[in-house]
PDB file of C-alpha atoms and ligand atoms in Angstrom:
ATOM      1  CA  VAL A   1     -40.644 204.290 145.392  1.00 44.00           C
ATOM      2  CA  THR A   2     -37.875 201.805 145.939  1.00 59.00           C
ATOM      3  CA  ASP A   3     -37.804 199.005 148.484  1.00 85.00           C
ATOM      4  CA  ASP A   4     -34.033 199.178 148.674  1.00 96.00           C
ATOM      5  CA  HIS A   5     -32.989 200.215 152.115  1.00 96.00           C
ATOM      6  CA  LEU A   6     -30.724 199.625 155.054  1.00 97.00           C
ATOM      7  CA  CYS A   7     -32.139 199.601 158.595  1.00 97.00           C
ATOM      8  CA  ARG A   8     -30.256 199.916 161.847  1.00 97.00           C
ATOM      9  CA  TYR A   9     -31.457 198.767 165.244  1.00 97.00           C
ATOM     10  CA  MET A  10     -30.008 198.625 168.759  1.00 96.00           C
ATOM     11  CA  LEU A  11     -30.878 196.289 171.558  1.00 95.00           C
ATOM     12  CA  ALA A  12     -32.234 198.542 174.322  1.00 92.00           C
ATOM     13  CA  SER A  13     -29.457 197.399 176.678  1.00 90.00           C
ATOM     14  CA  GLY A  14     -26.957 198.874 174.214  1.00 92.00           C
ATOM     15  CA  THR A  15     -25.107 195.579 173.908  1.00 93.00           C
ATOM     16  CA  VAL A  16     -25.928 194.476 170.358  1.00 96.00           C
ATOM     17  CA  ARG A  17     -26.174 196.413 167.126  1.00 97.00           C
ATOM     18  CA  ILE A  18     -28.395 195.060 164.345  1.00 98.00           C
ATOM     19  CA  GLU A  19     -28.452 196.008 160.657  1.00 98.00           C
ATOM     20  CA  THR A  20     -30.592 194.692 157.831  1.00 98.00           C
ATOM     21  CA  VAL A  21     -30.367 195.369 154.131  1.00 98.00           C
ATOM     22  CA  ARG A  22     -32.820 194.557 151.336  1.00 97.00           C
ATOM     23  CA  ILE A  23     -31.899 195.312 147.718  1.00 98.00           C
ATOM     24  CA  GLU A  24     -34.209 194.710 144.747  1.00 97.00           C
ATOM     25  CA  THR A  25     -34.183 197.598 142.260  1.00 96.00           C
ATOM     26  CA  ALA A  26     -30.433 198.217 142.494  1.00 97.00           C
ATOM     27  CA  TRP A  27     -29.870 194.462 142.241  1.00 97.00           C
ATOM     28  CA  GLN A  28     -31.664 194.398 138.889  1.00 95.00           C
ATOM     29  CA  SER A  29     -29.420 197.254 137.678  1.00 95.00           C
ATOM     30  CA  ILE A  30     -26.356 195.262 138.724  1.00 96.00           C
ATOM     31  CA  ARG A  31     -27.606 191.995 137.183  1.00 93.00           C
ATOM     32  CA  GLN A  32     -28.673 193.465 133.846  1.00 87.00           C
ATOM     33  CA  GLY A  33     -27.614 191.360 130.922  1.00 77.00           C
ATOM     34  CA  ARG A  34     -24.920 189.456 132.780  1.00 83.00           C
ATOM     35  CA  GLY A  35     -26.670 186.090 132.570  1.00 83.00           C
ATOM     36  CA  HIS A  36     -24.469 184.286 135.066  1.00 89.00           C
ATOM     37  CA  PRO A  37     -25.446 180.930 136.606  1.00 89.00           C
ATOM     38  CA  PRO A  38     -27.366 181.158 139.909  1.00 90.00           C
ATOM     39  CA  ASN A  39     -24.391 180.249 142.102  1.00 92.00           C
ATOM     40  CA  VAL A  40     -22.217 182.982 140.552  1.00 93.00           C
ATOM     41  CA  GLU A  41     -25.043 185.514 140.859  1.00 93.00           C
ATOM     42  CA  ARG A  42     -25.603 184.537 144.430  1.00 95.00           C
ATOM     43  CA  LEU A  43     -21.979 185.200 145.319  1.00 95.00           C
ATOM     44  CA  LEU A  44     -22.184 188.634 143.695  1.00 96.00           C
ATOM     45  CA  GLY A  45     -25.429 189.422 145.539  1.00 97.00           C
ATOM     46  CA  GLU A  46     -23.952 188.366 148.864  1.00 97.00           C
ATOM     47  CA  MET A  47     -20.942 190.585 148.188  1.00 97.00           C
ATOM     48  CA  VAL A  48     -23.222 193.577 147.545  1.00 98.00           C
ATOM     49  CA  ALA A  49     -25.137 192.932 150.781  1.00 98.00           C
ATOM     50  CA  ALA A  50     -21.932 192.486 152.793  1.00 97.00           C
ATOM     51  CA  CYS A  51     -20.437 195.635 151.294  1.00 97.00           C
ATOM     52  CA  ALA A  52     -23.520 197.745 152.140  1.00 97.00           C
ATOM     53  CA  LEU A  53     -23.648 196.363 155.695  1.00 97.00           C
ATOM     54  CA  LEU A  54     -19.932 197.074 156.173  1.00 96.00           C
ATOM     55  CA  SER A  55     -20.265 200.594 154.778  1.00 95.00           C
ATOM     56  CA  ALA A  56     -23.073 201.440 157.212  1.00 94.00           C
ATOM     57  CA  ASN A  57     -21.242 199.697 160.045  1.00 93.00           C
ATOM     58  CA  LEU A  58     -17.830 201.316 159.582  1.00 91.00           C
ATOM     59  CA  LYS A  59     -19.331 204.765 158.885  1.00 86.00           C
ATOM     60  CA  PHE A  60     -16.317 205.409 156.692  1.00 86.00           C
ATOM     61  CA  ASP A  61     -16.260 208.702 154.764  1.00 88.00           C
ATOM     62  CA  GLY A  62     -15.589 207.210 151.371  1.00 92.00           C
ATOM     63  CA  SER A  63     -16.318 204.001 149.566  1.00 95.00           C
ATOM     64  CA  VAL A  64     -16.015 200.474 150.896  1.00 96.00           C
ATOM     65  CA  VAL A  65     -14.876 197.987 148.267  1.00 96.00           C
ATOM     66  CA  LEU A  66     -15.061 194.242 148.649  1.00 97.00           C
ATOM     67  CA  GLN A  67     -12.927 192.451 146.085  1.00 97.00           C
ATOM     68  CA  ILE A  68     -12.392 188.737 145.458  1.00 96.00           C
ATOM     69  CA  GLN A  69      -9.624 187.577 143.132  1.00 95.00           C
ATOM     70  CA  GLY A  70     -10.388 183.950 142.412  1.00 92.00           C
ATOM     71  CA  ASP A  71      -8.473 181.077 140.855  1.00 90.00           C
ATOM     72  CA  GLY A  72     -11.600 179.057 140.009  1.00 89.00           C
ATOM     73  CA  PRO A  73     -14.615 179.689 137.768  1.00 90.00           C
ATOM     74  CA  VAL A  74     -14.910 183.181 139.270  1.00 93.00           C
ATOM     75  CA  ARG A  75     -11.828 185.240 138.421  1.00 94.00           C
ATOM     76  CA  LEU A  76     -12.777 188.619 139.837  1.00 96.00           C
ATOM     77  CA  ALA A  77     -15.731 189.944 141.794  1.00 97.00           C
ATOM     78  CA  VAL A  78     -16.022 193.496 143.067  1.00 97.00           C
ATOM     79  CA  ALA A  79     -18.731 195.218 145.085  1.00 98.00           C
ATOM     80  CA  GLU A  80     -18.503 198.870 146.058  1.00 97.00           C
ATOM     81  CA  CYS A  81     -20.675 200.897 148.405  1.00 97.00           C
ATOM     82  CA  PHE A  82     -20.310 204.663 148.665  1.00 96.00           C
ATOM     83  CA  ALA A  83     -20.879 206.608 151.885  1.00 94.00           C
ATOM     84  CA  ASP A  84     -24.387 207.610 150.722  1.00 94.00           C
ATOM     85  CA  LEU A  85     -25.270 203.935 150.088  1.00 96.00           C
ATOM     86  CA  GLY A  86     -24.882 204.037 146.327  1.00 97.00           C
ATOM     87  CA  VAL A  87     -23.848 200.523 145.272  1.00 98.00           C
ATOM     88  CA  ARG A  88     -22.304 198.935 142.187  1.00 97.00           C
ATOM     89  CA  ALA A  89     -20.758 195.548 141.478  1.00 98.00           C
ATOM     90  CA  THR A  90     -19.252 193.396 138.762  1.00 97.00           C
ATOM     91  CA  ILE A  91     -18.134 189.797 138.378  1.00 95.00           C
ATOM     92  CA  LYS A  92     -15.872 188.135 135.814  1.00 93.00           C
ATOM     93  CA  VAL A  93     -15.850 184.423 135.189  1.00 91.00           C
ATOM     94  CA  ASP A  94     -13.206 182.324 133.469  1.00 87.00           C
ATOM     95  CA  GLU A  95     -14.204 182.443 129.787  1.00 77.00           C
ATOM     96  CA  GLY A  96     -12.693 179.022 129.224  1.00 73.00           C
ATOM     97  CA  THR A  97     -14.975 177.338 131.725  1.00 67.00           C
ATOM     98  CA  ASP A  98     -18.504 176.508 130.668  1.00 60.00           C
ATOM     99  CA  VAL A  99     -19.157 173.992 133.388  1.00 64.00           C
ATOM    100  CA  TYR A 100     -19.669 175.618 136.749  1.00 71.00           C
ATOM    101  CA  PRO A 101     -19.812 173.700 139.956  1.00 69.00           C
ATOM    102  CA  ASP A 102     -23.429 173.157 140.993  1.00 71.00           C
ATOM    103  CA  SER A 103     -22.303 173.804 144.505  1.00 75.00           C
ATOM    104  CA  ASP A 104     -22.669 177.185 146.171  1.00 78.00           C
ATOM    105  CA  ASP A 105     -19.459 176.475 148.053  1.00 88.00           C
ATOM    106  CA  LEU A 106     -17.306 179.599 148.139  1.00 91.00           C
ATOM    107  CA  GLN A 107     -14.136 177.498 147.904  1.00 92.00           C
ATOM    108  CA  ALA A 108     -15.253 175.746 144.697  1.00 90.00           C
ATOM    109  CA  LEU A 109     -16.188 179.076 143.079  1.00 91.00           C
ATOM    110  CA  VAL A 110     -13.185 181.233 143.920  1.00 92.00           C
ATOM    111  CA  ASN A 111     -10.518 179.226 145.686  1.00 92.00           C
ATOM    112  CA  PRO A 112     -10.096 175.654 144.362  1.00 89.00           C
ATOM    113  CA  GLY A 113      -6.350 176.199 143.873  1.00 90.00           C
ATOM    114  CA  GLY A 114      -5.853 177.951 147.196  1.00 91.00           C
ATOM    115  CA  ARG A 115      -4.674 181.155 145.524  1.00 91.00           C
ATOM    116  CA  GLY A 116      -7.936 183.095 145.906  1.00 91.00           C
ATOM    117  CA  ARG A 117      -7.816 186.418 147.728  1.00 92.00           C
ATOM    118  CA  CYS A 118     -10.456 188.562 149.368  1.00 93.00           C
ATOM    119  CA  ILE A 119      -9.650 192.202 150.040  1.00 95.00           C
ATOM    120  CA  VAL A 120     -11.538 194.947 151.843  1.00 95.00           C
ATOM    121  CA  ILE A 121     -10.566 198.409 150.607  1.00 95.00           C
ATOM    122  CA  LEU A 122     -11.535 201.621 152.390  1.00 94.00           C
ATOM    123  CA  ASP A 123     -11.150 204.353 149.789  1.00 91.00           C
ATOM    124  CA  PRO A 124     -11.386 207.912 151.209  1.00 90.00           C
ATOM    125  CA  LYS A 125     -13.705 210.356 149.447  1.00 84.00           C
ATOM    126  CA  THR A 126     -10.841 212.807 149.013  1.00 80.00           C
ATOM    127  CA  ARG A 127      -7.425 211.290 148.581  1.00 74.00           C
ATOM    128  CA  GLY A 128      -4.269 212.965 149.821  1.00 74.00           C
ATOM    129  CA  PRO A 129      -0.916 212.286 151.481  1.00 73.00           C
ATOM    130  CA  GLN A 130      -2.616 211.176 154.698  1.00 73.00           C
ATOM    131  CA  ARG A 131      -5.630 209.757 152.933  1.00 77.00           C
ATOM    132  CA  ALA A 132      -4.458 206.761 150.974  1.00 82.00           C
ATOM    133  CA  PRO A 133      -6.829 203.834 150.504  1.00 86.00           C
ATOM    134  CA  TYR A 134      -6.552 201.204 153.235  1.00 88.00           C
ATOM    135  CA  GLN A 135      -6.443 197.538 152.218  1.00 90.00           C
ATOM    136  CA  GLY A 136      -7.132 194.599 154.487  1.00 89.00           C
ATOM    137  CA  VAL A 137      -6.631 191.065 153.210  1.00 90.00           C
ATOM    138  CA  VAL A 138      -9.298 188.634 154.347  1.00 88.00           C
ATOM    139  CA  PRO A 139      -8.559 184.894 154.473  1.00 86.00           C
ATOM    140  CA  LEU A 140     -10.907 183.031 152.122  1.00 89.00           C
ATOM    141  CA  GLU A 141     -11.980 180.405 154.606  1.00 85.00           C
ATOM    142  CA  GLY A 142     -15.259 178.581 154.934  1.00 87.00           C
ATOM    143  CA  THR A 143     -18.043 177.720 152.557  1.00 90.00           C
ATOM    144  CA  ARG A 144     -19.853 181.066 152.647  1.00 92.00           C
ATOM    145  CA  LEU A 145     -18.742 184.661 152.181  1.00 94.00           C
ATOM    146  CA  ALA A 146     -20.248 185.662 155.552  1.00 95.00           C
ATOM    147  CA  LEU A 147     -17.524 183.721 157.380  1.00 94.00           C
ATOM    148  CA  ALA A 148     -14.753 185.630 155.636  1.00 93.00           C
ATOM    149  CA  ILE A 149     -16.344 188.981 156.525  1.00 94.00           C
ATOM    150  CA  GLU A 150     -16.872 187.934 160.145  1.00 95.00           C
ATOM    151  CA  HIS A 151     -13.185 187.086 160.311  1.00 93.00           C
ATOM    152  CA  TYR A 152     -12.263 190.484 158.881  1.00 92.00           C
ATOM    153  CA  MET A 153     -14.410 192.392 161.378  1.00 93.00           C
ATOM    154  CA  LEU A 154     -12.969 190.496 164.326  1.00 94.00           C
ATOM    155  CA  HIS A 155      -9.345 190.964 163.289  1.00 92.00           C
ATOM    156  CA  SER A 156      -9.387 194.419 161.704  1.00 90.00           C
ATOM    157  CA  GLU A 157     -12.055 196.142 163.791  1.00 90.00           C
ATOM    158  CA  GLN A 158     -11.856 193.990 166.952  1.00 93.00           C
ATOM    159  CA  LEU A 159     -15.624 193.608 166.820  1.00 94.00           C
ATOM    160  CA  GLU A 160     -17.454 190.323 167.159  1.00 96.00           C
ATOM    161  CA  THR A 161     -19.813 190.369 164.185  1.00 97.00           C
ATOM    162  CA  ARG A 162     -22.106 187.848 162.515  1.00 98.00           C
ATOM    163  CA  LEU A 163     -23.614 188.099 159.024  1.00 98.00           C
ATOM    164  CA  TRP A 164     -26.447 186.242 157.324  1.00 98.00           C
ATOM    165  CA  LEU A 165     -26.497 186.830 153.556  1.00 97.00           C
ATOM    166  CA  ALA A 166     -28.812 185.532 150.843  1.00 97.00           C
ATOM    167  CA  ALA A 167     -29.375 186.396 147.183  1.00 96.00           C
ATOM    168  CA  ASP A 168     -31.420 185.104 144.273  1.00 94.00           C
ATOM    169  CA  ALA A 169     -32.461 186.557 140.918  1.00 94.00           C
ATOM    170  CA  GLU A 170     -35.131 188.736 142.556  1.00 95.00           C
ATOM    171  CA  ARG A 171     -33.449 190.249 145.572  1.00 96.00           C
ATOM    172  CA  ILE A 172     -30.675 190.364 148.131  1.00 97.00           C
ATOM    173  CA  THR A 173     -31.060 190.290 151.910  1.00 97.00           C
ATOM    174  CA  GLY A 174     -28.454 190.688 154.614  1.00 98.00           C
ATOM    175  CA  VAL A 175     -28.564 190.757 158.405  1.00 98.00           C
ATOM    176  CA  LEU A 176     -25.676 191.851 160.607  1.00 98.00           C
ATOM    177  CA  LEU A 177     -25.350 191.472 164.370  1.00 98.00           C
ATOM    178  CA  GLN A 178     -22.503 193.065 166.269  1.00 97.00           C
ATOM    179  CA  ARG A 179     -21.522 192.767 169.888  1.00 96.00           C
ATOM    180  CA  LEU A 180     -20.652 196.221 171.165  1.00 92.00           C
ATOM    181  CA  PRO A 181     -17.713 196.919 173.433  1.00 84.00           C
ATOM    182  CA  LYS A 182     -18.810 197.250 177.051  1.00 71.00           C
ATOM    183  CA  SER A 183     -17.675 200.863 177.293  1.00 58.00           C
ATOM    184  CA  GLY A 184     -19.850 201.751 174.316  1.00 45.00           C
ATOM    185  CA  GLY A 185     -22.988 200.360 175.935  1.00 44.00           C
ATOM    186  CA  THR A 186     -25.347 201.905 178.415  1.00 45.00           C
ATOM    187  CA  ILE A 187     -24.786 199.325 181.132  1.00 46.00           C
ATOM    188  CA  ALA A 188     -24.666 200.957 184.573  1.00 46.00           C
ATOM    189  CA  THR A 189     -21.562 199.936 186.469  1.00 46.00           C
ATOM    190  CA  GLU A 190     -21.686 200.413 190.221  1.00 48.00           C
ATOM    191  CA  GLY A 191     -18.984 198.426 191.928  1.00 50.00           C
ATOM    192  CA  ASP A 192     -17.251 195.255 190.866  1.00 51.00           C
ATOM    193  CA  ALA A 193     -20.048 192.802 191.643  1.00 53.00           C
ATOM    194  CA  SER A 194     -22.636 194.480 189.467  1.00 53.00           C
ATOM    195  CA  SER A 195     -20.225 195.124 186.615  1.00 58.00           C
ATOM    196  CA  ALA A 196     -19.366 191.413 186.576  1.00 59.00           C
ATOM    197  CA  ALA A 197     -23.084 190.709 186.424  1.00 61.00           C
ATOM    198  CA  SER A 198     -23.404 193.242 183.604  1.00 78.00           C
ATOM    199  CA  ALA A 199     -20.638 191.560 181.660  1.00 79.00           C
ATOM    200  CA  ASP A 200     -22.476 188.240 181.922  1.00 82.00           C
ATOM    201  CA  GLU A 201     -25.682 189.875 180.796  1.00 82.00           C
ATOM    202  CA  HIS A 202     -23.784 191.464 177.928  1.00 87.00           C
ATOM    203  CA  LEU A 203     -22.547 188.087 176.707  1.00 91.00           C
ATOM    204  CA  GLU A 204     -25.963 186.495 177.160  1.00 92.00           C
ATOM    205  CA  ASP A 205     -27.625 189.195 175.016  1.00 94.00           C
ATOM    206  CA  TRP A 206     -25.159 188.534 172.225  1.00 95.00           C
ATOM    207  CA  GLN A 207     -25.450 184.753 172.357  1.00 96.00           C
ATOM    208  CA  ARG A 208     -29.252 184.824 172.574  1.00 96.00           C
ATOM    209  CA  LEU A 209     -29.622 187.074 169.529  1.00 97.00           C
ATOM    210  CA  CYS A 210     -27.155 184.991 167.506  1.00 97.00           C
ATOM    211  CA  ILE A 211     -29.013 181.763 168.337  1.00 97.00           C
ATOM    212  CA  LEU A 212     -32.327 183.336 167.315  1.00 97.00           C
ATOM    213  CA  THR A 213     -30.914 184.654 164.024  1.00 97.00           C
ATOM    214  CA  ASP A 214     -29.236 181.318 163.273  1.00 97.00           C
ATOM    215  CA  THR A 215     -32.719 179.804 162.917  1.00 96.00           C
ATOM    216  CA  LEU A 216     -33.216 181.805 159.686  1.00 96.00           C
ATOM    217  CA  THR A 217     -33.048 179.914 156.406  1.00 96.00           C
ATOM    218  CA  ASP A 218     -31.981 181.523 153.113  1.00 95.00           C
ATOM    219  CA  GLU A 219     -35.573 181.080 151.961  1.00 96.00           C
ATOM    220  CA  GLU A 220     -36.900 183.113 154.899  1.00 97.00           C
ATOM    221  CA  LEU A 221     -34.249 185.784 154.404  1.00 96.00           C
ATOM    222  CA  LEU A 222     -35.344 186.205 150.787  1.00 96.00           C
ATOM    223  CA  THR A 223     -39.117 185.955 151.118  1.00 96.00           C
ATOM    224  CA  THR A 224     -39.731 187.947 154.308  1.00 95.00           C
ATOM    225  CA  ALA A 225     -39.395 191.731 154.538  1.00 94.00           C
ATOM    226  CA  PRO A 226     -36.439 192.544 156.835  1.00 94.00           C
ATOM    227  CA  GLY A 227     -38.656 194.512 159.239  1.00 94.00           C
ATOM    228  CA  ASP A 228     -40.912 191.463 159.627  1.00 95.00           C
ATOM    229  CA  LEU A 229     -37.875 189.228 160.126  1.00 96.00           C
ATOM    230  CA  ILE A 230     -36.676 191.421 162.990  1.00 96.00           C
ATOM    231  CA  ASN A 231     -40.148 191.482 164.559  1.00 95.00           C
ATOM    232  CA  ARG A 232     -40.535 187.746 164.218  1.00 95.00           C
ATOM    233  CA  LEU A 233     -37.087 186.871 165.610  1.00 96.00           C
ATOM    234  CA  PHE A 234     -36.864 189.441 168.375  1.00 96.00           C
ATOM    235  CA  TRP A 235     -40.496 189.900 169.473  1.00 95.00           C
ATOM    236  CA  GLU A 236     -39.511 189.308 173.100  1.00 95.00           C
ATOM    237  CA  GLU A 237     -36.627 191.794 172.949  1.00 95.00           C
ATOM    238  CA  SER A 238     -36.665 195.499 173.572  1.00 95.00           C
ATOM    239  CA  ILE A 239     -35.224 197.048 170.421  1.00 95.00           C
ATOM    240  CA  ARG A 240     -34.752 200.599 169.239  1.00 95.00           C
ATOM    241  CA  MET A 241     -35.096 201.226 165.502  1.00 95.00           C
ATOM    242  CA  PHE A 242     -33.397 204.055 163.604  1.00 95.00           C
ATOM    243  CA  ASP A 243     -34.669 205.698 160.423  1.00 93.00           C
ATOM    244  CA  PRO A 244     -34.232 203.445 157.370  1.00 95.00           C
ATOM    245  CA  GLN A 245     -31.669 204.697 154.853  1.00 96.00           C
ATOM    246  CA  PRO A 246     -32.459 204.374 151.135  1.00 97.00           C
ATOM    247  CA  LEU A 247     -29.962 202.563 148.954  1.00 97.00           C
ATOM    248  CA  ARG A 248     -29.570 202.867 145.175  1.00 97.00           C
ATOM    249  CA  PHE A 249     -27.476 201.814 142.229  1.00 97.00           C
ATOM    250  CA  HIS A 250     -24.699 204.280 141.494  1.00 97.00           C
ATOM    251  CA  CYS A 251     -21.759 204.160 139.100  1.00 96.00           C
ATOM    252  CA  THR A 252     -18.952 206.716 139.090  1.00 94.00           C
ATOM    253  CA  CYS A 253     -17.625 206.022 135.601  1.00 95.00           C
ATOM    254  CA  SER A 254     -17.164 209.008 133.288  1.00 95.00           C
ATOM    255  CA  ARG A 255     -15.720 209.845 129.899  1.00 94.00           C
ATOM    256  CA  GLN A 256     -12.970 211.757 131.674  1.00 93.00           C
ATOM    257  CA  LYS A 257     -11.954 208.692 133.732  1.00 93.00           C
ATOM    258  CA  VAL A 258     -11.936 206.510 130.626  1.00 94.00           C
ATOM    259  CA  ALA A 259      -9.790 209.154 128.867  1.00 93.00           C
ATOM    260  CA  ASP A 260      -7.306 209.079 131.768  1.00 93.00           C
ATOM    261  CA  MET A 261      -7.181 205.289 131.579  1.00 92.00           C
ATOM    262  CA  LEU A 262      -6.587 205.370 127.792  1.00 93.00           C
ATOM    263  CA  ARG A 263      -3.802 207.921 128.260  1.00 92.00           C
ATOM    264  CA  MET A 264      -2.090 205.499 130.626  1.00 92.00           C
ATOM    265  CA  LEU A 265      -2.351 202.709 128.052  1.00 91.00           C
ATOM    266  CA  GLY A 266      -0.322 204.867 125.699  1.00 90.00           C
ATOM    267  CA  GLU A 267      -0.637 206.157 122.150  1.00 90.00           C
ATOM    268  CA  ALA A 268       0.915 203.105 120.452  1.00 91.00           C
ATOM    269  CA  GLU A 269      -1.617 200.778 122.037  1.00 90.00           C
ATOM    270  CA  LEU A 270      -4.512 203.054 121.029  1.00 91.00           C
ATOM    271  CA  ASP A 271      -3.202 203.452 117.468  1.00 91.00           C
ATOM    272  CA  ALA A 272      -3.145 199.667 117.145  1.00 92.00           C
ATOM    273  CA  THR A 273      -6.774 199.425 118.274  1.00 92.00           C
ATOM    274  CA  LEU A 274      -7.800 202.265 115.942  1.00 92.00           C
ATOM    275  CA  ALA A 275      -6.059 200.574 112.999  1.00 92.00           C
ATOM    276  CA  GLU A 276      -7.875 197.342 113.750  1.00 93.00           C
ATOM    277  CA  GLN A 277     -11.346 198.575 114.751  1.00 92.00           C
ATOM    278  CA  GLY A 278     -11.537 202.182 113.571  1.00 91.00           C
ATOM    279  CA  LYS A 279     -12.476 203.323 117.066  1.00 93.00           C
ATOM    280  CA  VAL A 280     -11.791 202.660 120.712  1.00 92.00           C
ATOM    281  CA  ASP A 281     -14.911 201.343 122.406  1.00 94.00           C
ATOM    282  CA  VAL A 282     -14.790 200.997 126.186  1.00 94.00           C
ATOM    283  CA  LYS A 283     -17.645 199.490 128.165  1.00 93.00           C
ATOM    284  CA  CYS A 284     -17.990 200.096 131.917  1.00 94.00           C
ATOM    285  CA  ASP A 285     -17.821 196.778 133.779  1.00 93.00           C
ATOM    286  CA  TYR A 286     -20.282 198.008 136.402  1.00 95.00           C
ATOM    287  CA  CYS A 287     -23.070 199.774 134.484  1.00 93.00           C
ATOM    288  CA  ALA A 288     -22.387 198.724 130.856  1.00 91.00           C
ATOM    289  CA  GLN A 289     -22.237 202.348 129.685  1.00 93.00           C
ATOM    290  CA  ARG A 290     -20.122 202.657 126.537  1.00 95.00           C
ATOM    291  CA  PHE A 291     -17.527 205.305 125.809  1.00 95.00           C
ATOM    292  CA  VAL A 292     -16.443 205.566 122.187  1.00 95.00           C
ATOM    293  CA  PHE A 293     -13.334 207.419 121.018  1.00 93.00           C
ATOM    294  CA  ASP A 294     -12.758 207.880 117.294  1.00 92.00           C
ATOM    295  CA  ALA A 295      -9.351 208.687 115.766  1.00 89.00           C
ATOM    296  CA  VAL A 296      -9.794 212.434 116.351  1.00 90.00           C
ATOM    297  CA  ASP A 297     -10.830 211.917 119.990  1.00 90.00           C
ATOM    298  CA  ALA A 298      -7.927 209.535 120.540  1.00 88.00           C
ATOM    299  CA  ARG A 299      -5.432 211.990 119.053  1.00 87.00           C
ATOM    300  CA  SER A 300      -6.681 214.780 121.312  1.00 89.00           C
ATOM    301  CA  LEU A 301      -5.896 212.598 124.341  1.00 89.00           C
ATOM    302  CA  PHE A 302      -2.204 212.905 123.590  1.00 87.00           C
ATOM    303  CA  HIS A 303      -1.912 216.145 121.639  1.00 84.00           C
ATOM    304  CA  GLY A 304      -3.107 219.511 122.822  1.00 66.00           C
ATOM    305  CA  ASP A 305      -6.658 220.084 123.897  1.00 56.00           C
ATOM    306  CA  THR A 306      -7.538 217.866 126.843  1.00 52.00           C
ATOM    307  CA  SER A 307     -11.089 219.119 127.256  1.00 55.00           C
ATOM    308  CA  LEU A 308     -13.249 216.405 125.807  1.00 52.00           C
ATOM    309  CA  PRO A 309     -16.686 216.487 124.381  1.00 54.00           C
ATOM    310  CA  SER A 310     -18.807 215.191 127.254  1.00 51.00           C
ATOM    311  CA  SER A 311     -21.933 214.221 125.424  1.00 49.00           C
ATOM    312  CA  ARG A 312     -20.597 211.231 123.538  1.00 52.00           C
ATOM    313  CA  ALA A 313     -21.480 208.482 125.951  1.00 50.00           C
ATOM    314  CA  LEU A 314     -23.608 205.743 124.416  1.00 51.00           C
ATOM    315  CA  HIS A 315     -25.810 203.229 126.128  1.00 51.00           C
TER     316      HIS A 315
HETATM  317 ZN1   ZN B   1     -20.268 202.714 134.966  1.00 94.54          ZN
END
């Protein structure tokens, strides 16, 4: 039994959507053997939480990818969440840097030179002429990742959204609040006077829930079960809860995909590696699975038989 799950709630008035995510088991699969400093790990954890919350929120039929290209100690960080809430993530730090900033400041980690980029990619399950991946560039502003995602939701989805994200070596927690468009709510509108009153009520609901959630510390986010957090914060509210959705670690790498990638590198490049190392050894950045191609395998990539032995993956 895994504790990893995403929960969705709705304020009974239909004005605010709430999501929580807690990830422990999948987080350990993502962390395995990486050994990054706590501030780097925390950024990766927050990215995983944000990506899962976005995936559930956008209900996109495909994968949601959150990617940061940094110009500081963190060079590249990627989190991906599939439509069924399978998650994977990877982070690459500048090999030349052994001193990391103690700070958890997002700017110090990924954007000290001002050339950092954050991108949200919506990658359809089945690609086609009308189904190309969509990319939205997110300004890397503020000291925490949550601010960048809030900006993205407001400008790309026109939805006022707030996120609270926290991660440590044990677990990841995320909370999302979203103000729903008036037409999407269940507010009765009878005449102008009452709809103006409803609009005020609508805004008050949103502001009240944000103020309550703003009282949460990272410590509380990490040490309290999300269901208890919601009960504790919103005990005076009338809230509807939906069935929790399980979340798990999932990687889509395969020997076939690695073979395709090697084919694109070209035969000369592979021959050089074979001459030097006697084999081509590719490790998946997300799950650390290894795919080894010897000289015979490598030759078959370019000459003749393209069906590959599938049982050669090593761990
Ligand atoms: Zn993999």
